[in-house]
XYZ file of N, CA and C in Angstrom:
168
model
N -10.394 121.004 138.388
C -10.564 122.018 137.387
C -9.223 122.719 137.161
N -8.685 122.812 135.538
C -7.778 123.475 135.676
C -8.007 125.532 135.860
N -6.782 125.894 136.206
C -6.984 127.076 137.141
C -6.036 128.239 136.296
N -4.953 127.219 135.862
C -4.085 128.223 134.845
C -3.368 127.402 134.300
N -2.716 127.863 133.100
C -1.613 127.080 132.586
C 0.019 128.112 132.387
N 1.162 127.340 132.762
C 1.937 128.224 132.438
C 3.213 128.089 131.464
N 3.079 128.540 130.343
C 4.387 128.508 129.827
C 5.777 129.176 129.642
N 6.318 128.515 129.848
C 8.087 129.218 130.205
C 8.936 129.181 128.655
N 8.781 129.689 127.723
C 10.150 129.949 126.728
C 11.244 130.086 127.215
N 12.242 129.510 127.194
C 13.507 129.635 127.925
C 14.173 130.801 127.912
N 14.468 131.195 129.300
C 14.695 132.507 129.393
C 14.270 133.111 130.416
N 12.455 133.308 129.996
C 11.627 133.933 130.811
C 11.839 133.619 132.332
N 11.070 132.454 132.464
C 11.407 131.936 134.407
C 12.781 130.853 134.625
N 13.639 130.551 133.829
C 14.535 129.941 133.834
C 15.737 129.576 132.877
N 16.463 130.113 132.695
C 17.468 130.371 131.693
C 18.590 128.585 131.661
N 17.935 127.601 130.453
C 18.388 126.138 131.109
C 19.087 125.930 130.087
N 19.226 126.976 128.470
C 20.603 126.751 127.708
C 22.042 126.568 128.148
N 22.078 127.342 128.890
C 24.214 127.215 129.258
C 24.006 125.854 129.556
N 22.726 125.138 130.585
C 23.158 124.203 131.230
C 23.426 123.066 130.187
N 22.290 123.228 129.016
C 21.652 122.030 128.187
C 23.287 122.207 127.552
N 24.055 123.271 127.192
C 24.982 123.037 126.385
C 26.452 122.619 126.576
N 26.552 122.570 128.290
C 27.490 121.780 128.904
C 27.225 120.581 129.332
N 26.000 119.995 128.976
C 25.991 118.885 129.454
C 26.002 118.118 127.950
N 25.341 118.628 126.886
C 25.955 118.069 125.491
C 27.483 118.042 125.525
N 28.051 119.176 125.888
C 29.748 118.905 125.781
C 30.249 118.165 126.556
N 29.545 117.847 127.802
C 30.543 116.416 128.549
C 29.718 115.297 127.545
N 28.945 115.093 127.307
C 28.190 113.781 126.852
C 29.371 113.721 125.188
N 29.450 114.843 124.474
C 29.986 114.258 123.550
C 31.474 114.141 123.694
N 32.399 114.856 124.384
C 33.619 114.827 125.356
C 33.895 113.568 125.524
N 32.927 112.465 125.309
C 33.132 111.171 125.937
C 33.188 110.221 124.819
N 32.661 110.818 123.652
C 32.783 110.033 121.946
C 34.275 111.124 121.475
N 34.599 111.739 122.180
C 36.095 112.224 121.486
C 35.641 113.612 120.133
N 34.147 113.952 120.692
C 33.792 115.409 119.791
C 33.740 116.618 120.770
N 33.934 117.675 120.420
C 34.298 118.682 120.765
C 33.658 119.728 120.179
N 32.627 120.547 121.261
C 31.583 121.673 120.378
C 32.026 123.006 121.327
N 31.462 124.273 120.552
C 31.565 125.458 120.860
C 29.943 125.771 121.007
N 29.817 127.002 121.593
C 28.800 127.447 121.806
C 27.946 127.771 120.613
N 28.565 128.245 119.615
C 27.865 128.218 117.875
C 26.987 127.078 117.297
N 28.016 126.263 117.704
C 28.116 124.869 117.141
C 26.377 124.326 117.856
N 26.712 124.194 118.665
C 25.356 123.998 119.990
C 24.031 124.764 119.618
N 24.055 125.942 119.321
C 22.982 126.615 118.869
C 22.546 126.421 117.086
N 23.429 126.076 116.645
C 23.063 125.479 115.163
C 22.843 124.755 114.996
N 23.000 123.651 115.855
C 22.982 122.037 115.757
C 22.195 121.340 116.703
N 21.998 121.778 117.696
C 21.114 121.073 118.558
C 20.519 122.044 119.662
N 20.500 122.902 119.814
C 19.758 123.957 120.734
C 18.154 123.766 120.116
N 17.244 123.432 120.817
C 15.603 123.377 120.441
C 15.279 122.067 119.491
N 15.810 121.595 119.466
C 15.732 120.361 118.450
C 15.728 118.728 119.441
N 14.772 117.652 119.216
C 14.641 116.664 120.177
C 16.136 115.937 120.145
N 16.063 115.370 120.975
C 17.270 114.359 121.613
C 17.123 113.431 119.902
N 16.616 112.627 119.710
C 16.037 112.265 118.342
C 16.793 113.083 117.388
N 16.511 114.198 116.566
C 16.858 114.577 115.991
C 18.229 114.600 116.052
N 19.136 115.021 117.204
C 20.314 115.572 117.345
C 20.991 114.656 117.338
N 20.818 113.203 117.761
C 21.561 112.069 117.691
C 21.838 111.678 116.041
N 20.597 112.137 115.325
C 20.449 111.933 114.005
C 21.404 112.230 113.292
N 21.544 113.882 113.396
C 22.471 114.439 112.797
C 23.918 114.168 113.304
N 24.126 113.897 114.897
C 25.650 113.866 114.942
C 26.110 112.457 114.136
C-alpha cells in the first residue's frame, strides 16, 4: 500500500542545478562550446535531454 508520495521541485530537498549546469559545461567543453550560467537557464535548465540536444 502506498503510504506517501514525495515531491522535490528543485531546491526544496536538494538544490541539483549548479550540478546539472557543470556537467552540461564539461559535456559541451568537449564539442568545443562554451556556456554561461544564462545561457544554461535559457536553453536547457528543465527541458529533456531530447529537447536540448535538439536545439544545440
Amino acid at each position: 500500500m502506498l503510504k506517501a508520495v514525495l515531491f522535490d521541485i528543485d531546491g526544496t530537498l536538494a538544490n541539483t542545478d549548479l550540478i546539472h549546469f557543470q556537467l552540461w559545461q564539461q559535456l559541451l567543453q568537449g564539442y568545443g562550446l562554451q556556456i554561461d550560467h544564462p545561457f544554461y537557464q535559457k536553453h536547457i535548465s528543465g527541458r529533456t535531454n531530447d529537447t536540448i540536444c535538439q536545439n544545440l
